[in-house]
Tab-separated table of C-alpha atoms and ligand atoms in Angstrom:
chain	number	residue	atom	x	y	z
Q	1	MET	CA	33.836	36.055	83.071
Q	2	ALA	CA	30.644	33.907	83.471
Q	3	ASP	CA	31.113	32.294	79.924
Q	4	THR	CA	34.550	31.507	80.933
Q	5	THR	CA	33.554	29.645	83.947
Q	6	THR	CA	31.181	27.621	81.940
Q	7	HIS	CA	33.814	26.711	79.454
Q	8	VAL	CA	36.335	25.675	82.079
Q	9	LEU	CA	33.590	23.514	83.557
Q	10	GLU	CA	32.496	21.945	80.432
Q	11	HIS	CA	36.146	21.003	79.529
Q	12	LEU	CA	36.581	19.493	82.962
Q	13	ALA	CA	33.535	17.311	82.342
Q	14	GLU	CA	34.227	16.075	78.845
Q	15	CYS	CA	38.134	16.043	78.723
Q	16	GLY	CA	39.049	15.635	82.555
Q	17	PRO	CA	42.001	17.223	84.175
Q	18	ILE	CA	43.801	19.866	82.313
Q	19	ASP	CA	46.540	22.643	82.720
Q	20	SER	CA	45.198	26.289	82.710
Q	21	LEU	CA	47.853	27.420	80.134
Q	22	THR	CA	46.883	24.523	77.899
Q	23	LEU	CA	43.079	25.025	78.556
Q	24	ALA	CA	43.704	28.805	77.442
Q	25	VAL	CA	45.188	27.541	74.324
Q	26	LYS	CA	42.327	25.033	73.426
Q	27	LEU	CA	39.629	27.760	74.269
Q	28	GLY	CA	41.882	30.083	72.413
Q	29	THR	CA	41.361	32.582	75.196
Q	30	ASP	CA	43.884	34.729	77.381
Q	31	HIS	CA	45.460	32.673	80.438
Q	32	GLN	CA	44.675	35.581	82.648
Q	33	ARG	CA	40.813	35.016	81.870
Q	34	ILE	CA	41.170	31.440	82.651
Q	35	VAL	CA	42.801	32.620	85.960
Q	36	GLY	CA	39.974	34.729	86.713
Q	37	ALA	CA	37.453	32.020	86.034
Q	38	VAL	CA	39.513	29.604	88.087
Q	39	LYS	CA	39.660	32.221	91.210
Q	40	SER	CA	35.793	32.550	91.089
Q	41	LEU	CA	35.099	28.925	90.991
Q	42	GLN	CA	37.202	28.364	93.818
Q	43	SER	CA	35.362	30.778	95.937
Q	44	LEU	CA	32.378	28.799	95.500
Q	45	GLY	CA	33.943	25.777	97.629
Q	46	ASN	CA	34.671	22.620	95.826
Q	47	VAL	CA	33.301	22.721	92.637
Q	48	ILE	CA	37.027	22.282	91.285
Q	49	THR	CA	40.444	21.618	92.743
Q	50	ALA	CA	43.229	24.198	91.287
Q	51	GLU	CA	46.878	23.463	92.276
Q	52	GLN	CA	49.229	26.062	91.606
Q	53	ARG	CA	52.179	25.036	89.479
Q	54	SER	CA	55.238	26.898	87.843
Q	55	SER	CA	56.674	25.634	84.380
Q	56	LYS	CA	59.040	26.714	81.907
Q	57	GLN	CA	57.437	27.965	78.841
Q	58	TRP	CA	59.306	29.151	75.743
Q	59	GLU	CA	58.168	32.510	74.075
Q	60	LEU	CA	58.959	34.701	70.980
Q	61	THR	CA	61.213	37.415	71.699
Q	62	LYS	CA	60.412	40.997	69.952
Q	63	GLU	CA	63.045	39.825	67.505
Q	64	GLY	CA	61.427	36.662	67.153
Q	65	GLU	CA	58.060	38.260	66.259
Q	66	GLU	CA	59.518	40.340	63.601
Q	67	VAL	CA	60.860	37.319	61.848
Q	68	VAL	CA	57.594	35.727	61.929
Q	69	GLU	CA	56.334	38.820	60.027
Q	70	LYS	CA	58.899	39.873	57.719
Q	71	GLY	CA	61.191	36.884	57.490
Q	72	SER	CA	64.573	35.503	58.795
Q	73	HIS	CA	67.555	37.836	58.473
Q	74	GLU	CA	69.125	35.566	56.156
Q	75	ALA	CA	65.918	35.572	54.050
Q	76	LEU	CA	65.956	39.371	54.141
Q	77	VAL	CA	69.376	39.674	53.361
Q	78	TYR	CA	69.028	37.136	50.515
Q	79	TYR	CA	66.156	39.145	48.979
Q	80	ASN	CA	68.327	42.192	49.037
Q	81	VAL	CA	70.846	40.879	46.762
Q	82	PRO	CA	70.009	42.301	42.988
Q	83	GLU	CA	70.314	39.911	40.020
Q	84	GLU	CA	73.535	41.617	38.817
Q	85	GLY	CA	75.122	41.361	42.709
Q	86	ILE	CA	75.940	43.958	45.088
Q	87	SER	CA	79.129	44.687	47.192
Q	88	GLN	CA	79.448	43.403	50.335
Q	89	LYS	CA	79.740	46.996	52.018
Q	90	GLU	CA	76.552	47.911	50.260
Q	91	LEU	CA	74.529	44.926	51.231
Q	92	MET	CA	75.431	45.364	54.851
Q	93	GLN	CA	73.539	48.909	54.737
Q	94	THR	CA	70.055	47.478	53.394
Q	95	ILE	CA	68.694	46.114	56.600
Q	96	PRO	CA	69.526	45.815	60.378
Q	97	ASN	CA	70.895	42.566	61.305
Q	98	ALA	CA	72.524	42.155	57.760
Q	99	LYS	CA	75.679	41.064	58.961
Q	100	VAL	CA	74.097	37.864	60.844
Q	101	GLY	CA	71.704	37.347	57.962
Q	102	PHE	CA	74.851	37.147	55.526
Q	103	SER	CA	76.671	34.667	57.497
Q	104	LYS	CA	73.669	32.432	57.846
Q	105	ALA	CA	72.674	33.210	54.277
Q	106	MET	CA	76.286	32.157	53.228
Q	107	SER	CA	76.325	28.717	55.165
Q	108	ALA	CA	73.103	28.105	54.033
Q	109	GLY	CA	74.451	28.113	50.450
Q	110	TRP	CA	72.082	30.954	49.259
Q	111	LEU	CA	74.918	33.458	48.371
Q	112	MET	CA	78.286	33.552	46.915
Q	113	VAL	CA	80.897	36.048	46.477
Q	114	ASP	CA	82.122	36.661	43.053
Q	115	LYS	CA	85.607	37.665	43.293
Q	116	THR	CA	86.230	38.143	39.389
Q	117	ALA	CA	83.430	40.878	39.205
Q	118	GLU	CA	84.242	43.981	37.594
Q	119	GLY	CA	85.259	46.963	40.304
Q	120	GLY	CA	85.686	44.495	42.720
Q	121	PRO	CA	84.180	41.514	44.597
Q	122	LYS	CA	80.401	40.992	44.353
Q	123	ILE	CA	77.542	39.206	46.259
Q	124	ARG	CA	75.489	37.302	44.252
Q	125	ARG	CA	72.285	34.852	44.562
Q	126	LYS	CA	73.982	31.078	44.430
Q	127	VAL	CA	70.150	29.840	43.971
Q	128	ASP	CA	66.927	30.782	42.467
Q	129	LYS	CA	64.725	29.998	45.413
Q	130	ILE	CA	65.015	29.777	49.018
Q	131	HIS	CA	62.725	28.258	51.416
Q	132	ASP	CA	62.837	30.437	54.834
Q	133	ASP	CA	62.878	27.537	57.496
Q	134	VAL	CA	63.357	29.920	60.173
Q	135	GLN	CA	60.336	31.865	60.015
Q	136	GLU	CA	58.015	28.909	59.100
Q	137	CYS	CA	59.555	27.161	62.364
Q	138	LEU	CA	58.649	30.350	64.556
Q	139	LEU	CA	55.353	30.782	62.867
Q	140	LYS	CA	54.462	27.275	63.751
Q	141	PHE	CA	55.623	28.004	67.309
Q	142	LYS	CA	53.473	31.024	67.405
Q	143	ASN	CA	50.384	28.833	66.536
Q	144	MET	CA	51.383	26.744	69.259
Q	145	ASN	CA	52.602	23.580	67.369
Q	146	ILE	CA	55.517	23.795	70.032
Q	147	ASP	CA	56.267	20.032	69.858
Q	148	ASP	CA	57.173	20.378	66.203
Q	149	ILE	CA	60.437	22.174	67.300
Q	150	ILE	CA	63.196	20.223	68.117
Q	151	GLU	CA	65.126	20.756	71.107
Q	152	SER	CA	68.202	21.578	69.207
Q	153	GLN	CA	66.222	24.081	67.350
Q	154	LYS	CA	64.994	25.815	70.291
Q	155	GLN	CA	68.569	26.370	71.731
Q	156	ASP	CA	69.666	27.813	68.197
Q	157	PHE	CA	66.721	30.095	68.241
Q	158	LYS	CA	67.401	31.050	71.868
Q	159	LYS	CA	71.142	31.886	71.208
Q	160	ARG	CA	69.955	33.884	68.400
Q	161	LYS	CA	67.561	35.886	70.581
Q	162	LEU	CA	64.430	34.763	68.886
Q	163	LEU	CA	63.082	32.796	71.449
Q	164	GLN	CA	63.258	32.927	75.254
Q	165	GLU	CA	62.600	30.865	78.088
Q	166	VAL	CA	59.990	32.146	80.824
Q	167	THR	CA	58.646	31.044	84.139
Q	168	VAL	CA	54.858	31.043	83.920
Q	169	LYS	CA	52.259	30.272	86.923
Q	170	SER	CA	49.291	27.861	85.928
Q	171	TYR	CA	46.932	25.670	87.879
Q	172	TRP	CA	46.240	22.077	87.696
Q	173	LEU	CA	42.803	21.769	87.201
Q	174	GLU	CA	40.379	18.836	87.989
Q	175	LYS	CA	36.798	18.390	89.091
Q	176	GLY	CA	36.290	18.792	92.709
Q	177	PRO	CA	33.856	16.896	95.041
Q	178	GLN	CA	30.986	19.525	94.686
Q	179	PHE	CA	31.336	19.463	90.767
Q	180	SER	CA	28.695	20.771	88.869
Q	181	LEU	CA	28.121	22.160	85.450
Q	182	THR	CA	25.692	24.702	86.790
Q	183	VAL	CA	27.125	26.958	89.368
Q	184	GLU	CA	24.930	29.108	90.888
Q	185	LYS	CA	25.782	32.964	91.387
Q	186	GLN	CA	26.377	33.557	95.072
Q	187	GLU	CA	24.956	36.654	96.692
Q	188	THR	CA	27.168	39.206	98.007
Q	189	ASP	CA	24.472	41.268	99.937
Q	190	LEU	CA	21.505	40.468	102.169
Q	191	THR	CA	19.081	42.891	101.023
Q	192	PRO	CA	15.808	44.094	102.467
Q	193	GLU	CA	13.722	42.417	99.503
Q	194	MET	CA	15.565	39.098	100.367
Q	195	ILE	CA	14.387	39.522	104.072
Q	196	ALA	CA	10.622	40.823	103.394
Q	197	THR	CA	10.276	37.778	100.745
Q	198	GLY	CA	12.162	35.254	102.803
Q	199	SER	CA	14.068	34.425	99.413
Q	200	TRP	CA	17.049	34.553	101.505
Q	201	LYS	CA	16.400	30.956	102.649
Q	202	GLU	CA	16.984	29.580	99.253
Q	203	LYS	CA	20.040	31.807	98.442
Q	204	LYS	CA	23.484	30.845	98.506
Q	205	PHE	CA	25.840	33.642	100.132
Q	206	LYS	CA	29.579	33.994	99.277
Q	207	PRO	CA	31.707	33.687	102.319
Q	208	TYR	CA	32.741	36.443	104.165
Q	209	ASN	CA	36.673	37.485	102.772
Q	210	PHE	CA	38.357	38.519	105.980
Q	211	ASP	CA	41.610	39.088	103.957
Q	212	ALA	CA	40.062	41.717	101.880
Q	213	LEU	CA	40.959	45.293	102.117
Q	214	GLY	CA	38.110	47.312	103.513
Q	215	VAL	CA	36.554	50.122	101.604
Q	216	PRO	CA	37.770	53.746	102.669
Q	217	LEU	CA	35.920	54.685	106.021
Q	218	GLU	CA	34.700	57.888	107.136
Q	219	CYS	CA	35.092	58.245	110.873
Q	220	GLY	CA	35.416	60.658	113.543
Q	221	HIS	CA	38.764	62.414	114.819
Q	222	LEU	CA	40.424	64.478	116.819
Q	223	HIS	CA	38.154	67.515	118.002
Q	224	PRO	CA	39.426	70.870	116.665
Q	225	LEU	CA	40.073	71.935	120.321
Q	226	MET	CA	42.426	68.828	120.628
Q	227	LYS	CA	44.346	69.240	117.478
Q	228	VAL	CA	45.250	73.300	118.909
Q	229	LYS	CA	46.111	71.929	121.981
Q	230	THR	CA	48.438	69.307	120.243
Q	231	GLU	CA	49.543	72.403	118.140
Q	232	VAL	CA	50.235	74.384	121.373
Q	233	ARG	CA	51.655	71.793	123.489
Q	234	GLN	CA	54.207	71.410	120.373
Q	235	ILE	CA	55.094	74.981	120.558
Q	236	PHE	CA	56.089	74.789	124.277
Q	237	LEU	CA	57.817	71.646	124.013
Q	238	GLU	CA	59.963	73.452	121.060
Q	239	MET	CA	60.703	76.592	123.504
Q	240	GLY	CA	62.020	73.837	125.991
Q	241	PHE	CA	58.945	73.901	128.626
Q	242	THR	CA	58.275	70.709	130.748
Q	243	GLU	CA	54.493	69.659	130.846
Q	244	MET	CA	52.798	69.922	134.427
Q	245	ALA	CA	50.271	67.076	135.550
Q	246	THR	CA	46.968	68.781	135.530
Q	247	ASN	CA	45.035	65.744	136.530
Q	248	ASN	CA	43.031	67.219	139.629
Q	249	TYR	CA	40.093	69.233	138.632
Q	250	VAL	CA	39.115	69.225	142.099
Q	251	GLU	CA	41.447	71.685	144.011
Q	252	SER	CA	41.041	72.806	147.815
Q	253	SER	CA	40.815	76.577	148.064
Q	254	PHE	CA	44.157	77.071	149.407
Q	255	TRP	CA	45.925	75.790	146.114
Q	256	ASN	CA	43.682	77.432	143.905
Q	257	PHE	CA	43.287	80.912	145.912
Q	258	ASP	CA	45.447	81.471	149.141
Q	259	THR	CA	48.493	80.282	147.732
Q	260	LEU	CA	48.110	82.986	144.939
Q	261	PHE	CA	47.430	85.408	147.491
Q	262	VAL	CA	43.917	85.801	146.316
Q	263	PRO	CA	42.515	87.153	149.579
Q	264	GLN	CA	39.367	84.944	151.126
Q	265	LYS	CA	36.936	88.098	150.618
Q	266	HIS	CA	37.885	88.312	146.646
Q	267	PRO	CA	34.832	88.419	144.625
Q	268	ALA	CA	36.334	85.660	142.181
Q	269	ARG	CA	35.836	83.274	145.142
Q	270	ASP	CA	31.999	83.943	145.250
Q	271	MET	CA	29.824	81.329	144.834
Q	272	GLN	CA	28.698	83.327	141.616
Q	273	ASP	CA	31.792	82.581	140.376
Q	274	THR	CA	33.349	79.418	141.633
Q	275	PHE	CA	31.649	75.895	141.738
Q	276	TYR	CA	31.981	74.787	145.399
Q	277	LEU	CA	31.982	70.984	146.076
Q	278	SER	CA	29.471	69.452	148.353
Q	279	ASP	CA	30.851	66.341	148.588
Q	280	PRO	CA	33.682	66.202	150.097
Q	281	VAL	CA	33.321	69.600	151.285
Q	282	HIS	CA	36.878	70.049	152.443
Q	283	ALA	CA	40.294	69.118	151.693
Q	284	ASN	CA	42.083	67.779	154.447
Q	285	GLU	CA	45.928	67.431	153.436
Q	286	PHE	CA	48.155	70.757	153.541
Q	287	PRO	CA	51.542	71.469	153.927
Q	288	LEU	CA	51.051	72.932	157.646
Q	289	GLU	CA	54.205	75.130	157.933
Q	290	TYR	CA	53.634	76.543	154.758
Q	291	LEU	CA	50.017	77.073	155.281
Q	292	GLU	CA	51.052	79.117	158.300
Q	293	ARG	CA	53.122	81.390	156.535
Q	294	VAL	CA	50.270	81.855	153.761
Q	295	GLU	CA	47.954	82.733	156.599
Q	296	THR	CA	50.620	85.381	157.933
Q	297	VAL	CA	51.366	86.913	154.678
Q	298	HIS	CA	47.548	87.368	154.079
Q	299	SER	CA	46.373	88.555	157.446
Q	300	VAL	CA	49.559	90.467	158.917
Q	301	GLY	CA	51.813	90.580	155.838
Q	302	GLY	CA	55.541	90.046	155.754
Q	303	TYR	CA	58.576	89.790	153.527
Q	304	GLY	CA	58.185	93.680	153.179
Q	305	SER	CA	54.709	93.334	152.581
Q	306	GLN	CA	51.667	94.650	154.682
Q	307	GLY	CA	49.365	91.743	153.616
Q	308	TYR	CA	45.628	92.267	153.581
Q	309	ASN	CA	44.990	92.940	157.201
Q	310	TYR	CA	41.845	90.738	157.815
Q	311	GLU	CA	41.130	87.588	159.496
Q	312	TRP	CA	42.415	84.652	157.655
Q	313	LYS	CA	40.054	81.485	158.175
Q	314	PHE	CA	41.234	77.907	157.546
Q	315	GLU	CA	37.392	76.939	157.112
Q	316	GLU	CA	37.827	78.966	153.933
Q	317	THR	CA	41.038	77.677	152.713
Q	318	LYS	CA	39.406	74.007	152.992
Q	319	LYS	CA	36.857	74.472	150.727
Q	320	ASN	CA	36.829	72.115	147.654
Q	321	VAL	CA	36.401	74.103	144.485
Q	322	MET	CA	36.455	73.003	140.590
Q	323	ARG	CA	39.442	74.647	139.884
Q	324	THR	CA	39.064	78.254	138.452
Q	325	HIS	CA	42.508	78.401	136.586
Q	326	THR	CA	45.525	76.303	135.932
Q	327	THR	CA	47.277	78.540	138.055
Q	328	ALA	CA	46.581	76.491	141.038
Q	329	VAL	CA	48.779	73.857	139.142
Q	330	SER	CA	51.507	76.352	138.882
Q	331	ALA	CA	51.484	77.095	142.499
Q	332	ARG	CA	51.694	73.528	143.629
Q	333	MET	CA	54.930	73.266	141.329
Q	334	LEU	CA	56.614	76.077	142.247
Q	335	TYR	CA	55.950	74.963	145.847
Q	336	ARG	CA	57.436	71.993	145.055
Q	337	LEU	CA	60.252	73.479	143.175
Q	338	ALA	CA	61.017	75.520	146.332
Q	339	GLN	CA	61.503	72.449	148.589
Q	340	GLN	CA	64.453	71.311	146.786
Q	341	LYS	CA	67.519	71.858	148.343
Q	342	LYS	CA	69.233	73.761	145.280
Q	343	PHE	CA	66.894	75.981	143.174
Q	344	ILE	CA	66.995	75.163	139.603
Q	345	PRO	CA	65.574	77.549	136.834
Q	346	VAL	CA	62.458	75.913	135.247
Q	347	LYS	CA	60.217	76.457	132.531
Q	348	TYR	CA	56.675	74.626	132.771
Q	349	PHE	CA	53.439	74.830	130.919
Q	350	SER	CA	49.992	72.844	130.986
Q	351	ILE	CA	46.851	72.845	128.873
Q	352	ASP	CA	43.620	71.744	130.439
Q	353	LYS	CA	40.117	72.352	131.757
Q	354	VAL	CA	39.352	74.858	134.156
Q	355	PHE	CA	35.588	75.678	135.545
Q	356	ARG	CA	33.539	78.944	136.192
Q	357	ASN	CA	30.277	79.675	137.390
Q	358	GLU	CA	29.571	81.788	134.385
Q	359	ASN	CA	26.342	82.877	132.444
Q	360	LEU	CA	26.516	80.845	129.178
Q	361	ASP	CA	26.802	83.101	125.841
Q	362	ALA	CA	28.399	83.037	122.889
Q	363	THR	CA	31.955	83.662	124.326
Q	364	HIS	CA	31.795	82.091	127.575
Q	365	LEU	CA	31.191	78.482	128.673
Q	366	ALA	CA	31.205	77.091	132.634
Q	367	GLU	CA	34.181	74.694	131.626
Q	368	PHE	CA	37.137	75.666	129.076
Q	369	HIS	CA	40.537	75.159	128.387
Q	370	GLN	CA	43.534	77.256	129.988
Q	371	VAL	CA	46.823	77.509	128.596
Q	372	GLU	CA	49.302	78.091	131.328
Q	373	GLY	CA	52.873	79.150	131.342
Q	374	VAL	CA	55.579	79.635	133.992
Q	375	VAL	CA	59.237	80.630	133.781
Q	376	ALA	CA	61.316	80.754	137.164
Q	377	ASP	CA	65.001	81.841	137.033
Q	378	TYR	CA	67.345	84.561	138.783
Q	379	GLY	CA	66.784	88.175	137.509
Q	380	LEU	CA	63.993	88.056	135.158
Q	381	THR	CA	62.294	91.032	134.172
Q	382	LEU	CA	59.243	92.275	132.265
Q	383	GLY	CA	61.112	92.532	129.267
Q	384	ASN	CA	61.824	88.806	129.327
Q	385	LEU	CA	57.953	88.124	129.507
Q	386	MET	CA	57.280	90.631	126.360
Q	387	GLY	CA	59.865	88.755	124.334
Q	388	LEU	CA	58.655	85.033	125.620
Q	389	PHE	CA	55.226	86.297	124.109
Q	390	LYS	CA	56.639	87.694	120.701
Q	391	GLU	CA	58.012	83.900	120.371
Q	392	PHE	CA	55.132	82.039	121.749
Q	393	PHE	CA	52.324	84.009	119.965
Q	394	ASN	CA	54.712	84.223	116.511
Q	395	LYS	CA	54.639	80.365	116.858
Q	396	LEU	CA	51.154	80.407	116.952
Q	397	GLY	CA	50.576	82.771	113.831
Q	398	ILE	CA	49.816	85.752	115.958
Q	399	ARG	CA	52.115	88.522	115.180
Q	400	ASN	CA	50.758	91.781	115.973
Q	401	LEU	CA	50.942	92.163	119.915
Q	402	ARG	CA	49.973	94.765	122.368
Q	403	PHE	CA	50.278	94.936	126.076
Q	404	LYS	CA	47.954	96.626	128.463
Q	405	PRO	CA	48.721	97.147	132.181
Q	406	THR	CA	46.015	95.124	134.543
Q	407	TYR	CA	45.609	93.957	138.027
Q	408	ASN	CA	45.748	90.439	139.330
Q	409	PRO	CA	45.985	89.432	142.946
Q	410	TYR	CA	49.072	87.221	142.209
Q	411	THR	CA	51.003	88.975	139.880
Q	412	GLU	CA	52.937	92.579	139.967
Q	413	PRO	CA	53.299	94.017	137.174
Q	414	SER	CA	50.467	92.269	135.407
Q	415	MET	CA	49.669	92.595	131.551
Q	416	GLU	CA	46.827	91.591	129.553
Q	417	ILE	CA	47.904	90.635	125.896
Q	418	PHE	CA	46.141	91.972	122.876
Q	419	SER	CA	46.358	91.042	119.502
Q	420	TYR	CA	44.995	92.762	116.191
Q	421	HIS	CA	42.334	90.621	114.821
Q	422	GLU	CA	42.191	90.844	110.969
Q	423	GLY	CA	38.789	89.176	110.624
Q	424	LEU	CA	36.935	91.260	113.492
Q	425	LYS	CA	39.150	94.131	112.643
Q	426	LYS	CA	39.915	95.061	116.342
Q	427	TRP	CA	42.229	94.344	118.912
Q	428	VAL	CA	41.142	91.166	120.955
Q	429	GLU	CA	42.640	89.967	124.399
Q	430	VAL	CA	44.691	86.604	123.908
Q	431	GLY	CA	45.980	86.331	127.299
Q	432	ASN	CA	46.700	87.504	130.851
Q	433	SER	CA	50.126	87.566	132.551
Q	434	GLY	CA	52.564	89.026	135.044
Q	435	MET	CA	55.294	88.537	137.454
Q	436	PHE	CA	54.399	86.547	140.565
Q	437	ARG	CA	54.259	88.593	143.686
Q	438	PRO	CA	56.808	87.981	146.414
Q	439	GLU	CA	53.775	87.488	148.845
Q	440	MET	CA	53.232	84.419	146.530
Q	441	LEU	CA	56.719	83.398	146.081
Q	442	LEU	CA	58.502	83.821	149.255
Q	443	PRO	CA	56.034	82.105	151.589
Q	444	MET	CA	57.006	79.176	149.454
Q	445	GLY	CA	60.535	79.318	150.165
Q	446	LEU	CA	61.907	80.429	146.619
Q	447	PRO	CA	65.174	82.313	146.951
Q	448	LYS	CA	64.637	86.138	147.093
Q	449	ASP	CA	65.869	87.178	143.822
Q	450	VAL	CA	64.149	84.407	141.684
Q	451	ALA	CA	61.728	85.989	139.703
Q	452	VAL	CA	58.762	84.066	138.102
Q	453	LEU	CA	56.975	84.898	134.924
Q	454	ALA	CA	53.635	83.617	133.999
Q	455	TRP	CA	50.697	83.815	131.638
Q	456	GLY	CA	47.356	82.068	130.742
Q	457	LEU	CA	45.248	82.068	127.874
Q	458	SER	CA	42.458	80.043	126.710
Q	459	LEU	CA	42.503	77.568	124.344
Q	460	GLU	CA	38.993	78.036	122.686
Q	461	ARG	CA	39.651	81.432	121.592
Q	462	PRO	CA	42.502	80.638	119.071
Q	463	THR	CA	40.444	77.477	117.951
Q	464	MET	CA	37.511	79.683	117.324
Q	465	ILE	CA	39.550	81.866	115.283
Q	466	LYS	CA	41.309	79.231	113.338
Q	467	TYR	CA	38.205	77.473	112.586
Q	468	GLY	CA	35.997	80.462	112.005
Q	469	ILE	CA	33.158	79.312	114.839
Q	470	ASP	CA	31.700	82.412	116.426
Q	471	ASN	CA	29.662	80.790	119.003
Q	472	ILE	CA	31.977	78.908	121.574
Q	473	ARG	CA	28.718	76.686	122.423
Q	474	GLU	CA	29.317	75.276	119.132
Q	475	LEU	CA	32.656	73.578	120.143
Q	476	VAL	CA	31.280	71.520	122.651
Q	477	GLY	CA	28.137	69.161	123.449
Q	478	HIS	CA	25.401	68.257	121.010
Q	479	LYS	CA	26.131	71.351	118.972
Q	480	VAL	CA	29.439	70.015	117.612
Q	481	ASN	CA	29.482	69.833	113.891
Q	482	LEU	CA	30.723	66.430	113.317
Q	483	LYS	CA	31.857	67.340	109.969
Q	484	TRP	CA	34.973	68.842	111.577
Q	485	PHE	CA	36.088	65.689	112.404
Q	486	ILE	CA	35.718	63.535	109.580
Q	487	VAL	CA	38.831	62.142	108.253
Q	488	THR	CA	39.198	59.582	105.655
Q	489	LEU	CA	41.014	56.212	106.752
Q	490	TYR	CA	41.567	53.143	105.593
Q	491	ALA	CA	40.390	50.264	107.596
Q	492	ASP	CA	42.850	47.516	107.699
C	1	LIG	N1	44.980	83.160	136.087
C	1	LIG	C1	44.804	83.589	135.101
C	1	LIG	C2	43.738	83.788	134.697
C	1	LIG	O1	42.714	82.597	134.724
C	1	LIG	C3	46.012	84.013	134.207
C	1	LIG	C4	47.179	84.220	134.541
C	1	LIG	C5	48.019	83.186	134.897
C	1	LIG	C6	47.637	85.685	134.908
C	1	LIG	C7	49.572	83.662	135.182
C	1	LIG	C8	49.004	85.731	135.471
C	1	LIG	C9	49.795	84.749	135.557
C	1	LIG	O2	43.032	84.702	133.646
């Protein structure tokens, strides 16, 4: 390319402005090479000016090329006629395009038909020697003596499909205001050596091309937890669930515990298990009538329940906590649902962070994600809950399920869900669930025969299984393996 660049510059210096196509012919080089040289000269600034043009140009067709190589159709037909003559039928079979060739050879006066010949008419040569003008003409054309072919001849060749006219793009080249015969190679990189030796001061740098496509970038992307979260959200949406807003990490003990019929002395409410807030210590907005009903059901019972029979304290319910489960969100949503004039069945879900004052180990973190599901409708049973799990876990790729009775203050009956883990070769707990107790639902104001199925699971567990991570601490913070997130993107 460097060579071509020099040739272009030298030619402009010696012969003045020229079209790039003509220059390609003169230099005996491919036009594309000239175009490449022009582009690199343009990038240097004003060394040359190059104005793009489009023009019509004649070129040989494939058939035209064949004529140049082997001779015109008429000449070939002529040479195929033997001394003693040949029947027209036979002659037609000697070469392709014999028909065209024959009629051209006849009108050129090269052949004749001998009607008196024995065994029927024969074609004979009429002249001893011929001159193949067509071939000569096209050969000249090929050697770029275009001007030697007169216009009518070009049209004739066009009709015979030996020549065709095509539009070609070229450049009109002239010296630019900063024309020079020697162009300095522009640097594309600023190297440490250039900086160290100070040679960058003398160098010329190629201007930055903001239109160029960037190199493929390796950059960070979705965290595995967020990927699984997206997948789980999709499953819920497919099953017709609506997402609950989970934007308050801080909850009052009221919504986190009391509304869920968790007694105020329950161990889960200990400081060892729950993070209490020091500022603000208390929440101050409560639906008071409902709060009173909650107090009653805890302390003396109601709705057919004996309650816990203890002294319920407002002081305790006011305490702010980092929510220990997203079931607090479900409680808020169910209370809101109960305030509507007419009960409408609902299916809710959420996936968000919860906080527990845990001792950290390979399977426990102080903050993790909970997946929560709630279904409220008339006449639901535990069978419906089991059916929901089958569908839900099946979509997650977890098929082998077992249920085990358990205890939650807010559900009765309650079930832990286990799945057989092929890798670990044992049954692992994948969720906790149950039917919300009347002590939780009736104070809210939900109709008596409405049942609410609910379940919760961690997002981290399926993520660890899926990504083969055996220490939960590798999922967060500085221990995260950045390679998990790498996705190759093309920068625009
Ligand atoms: N809140 C429970 C937990 O944190 C999960 C659960 C939700 C259980 C709903 C039953 C019903 O483990």
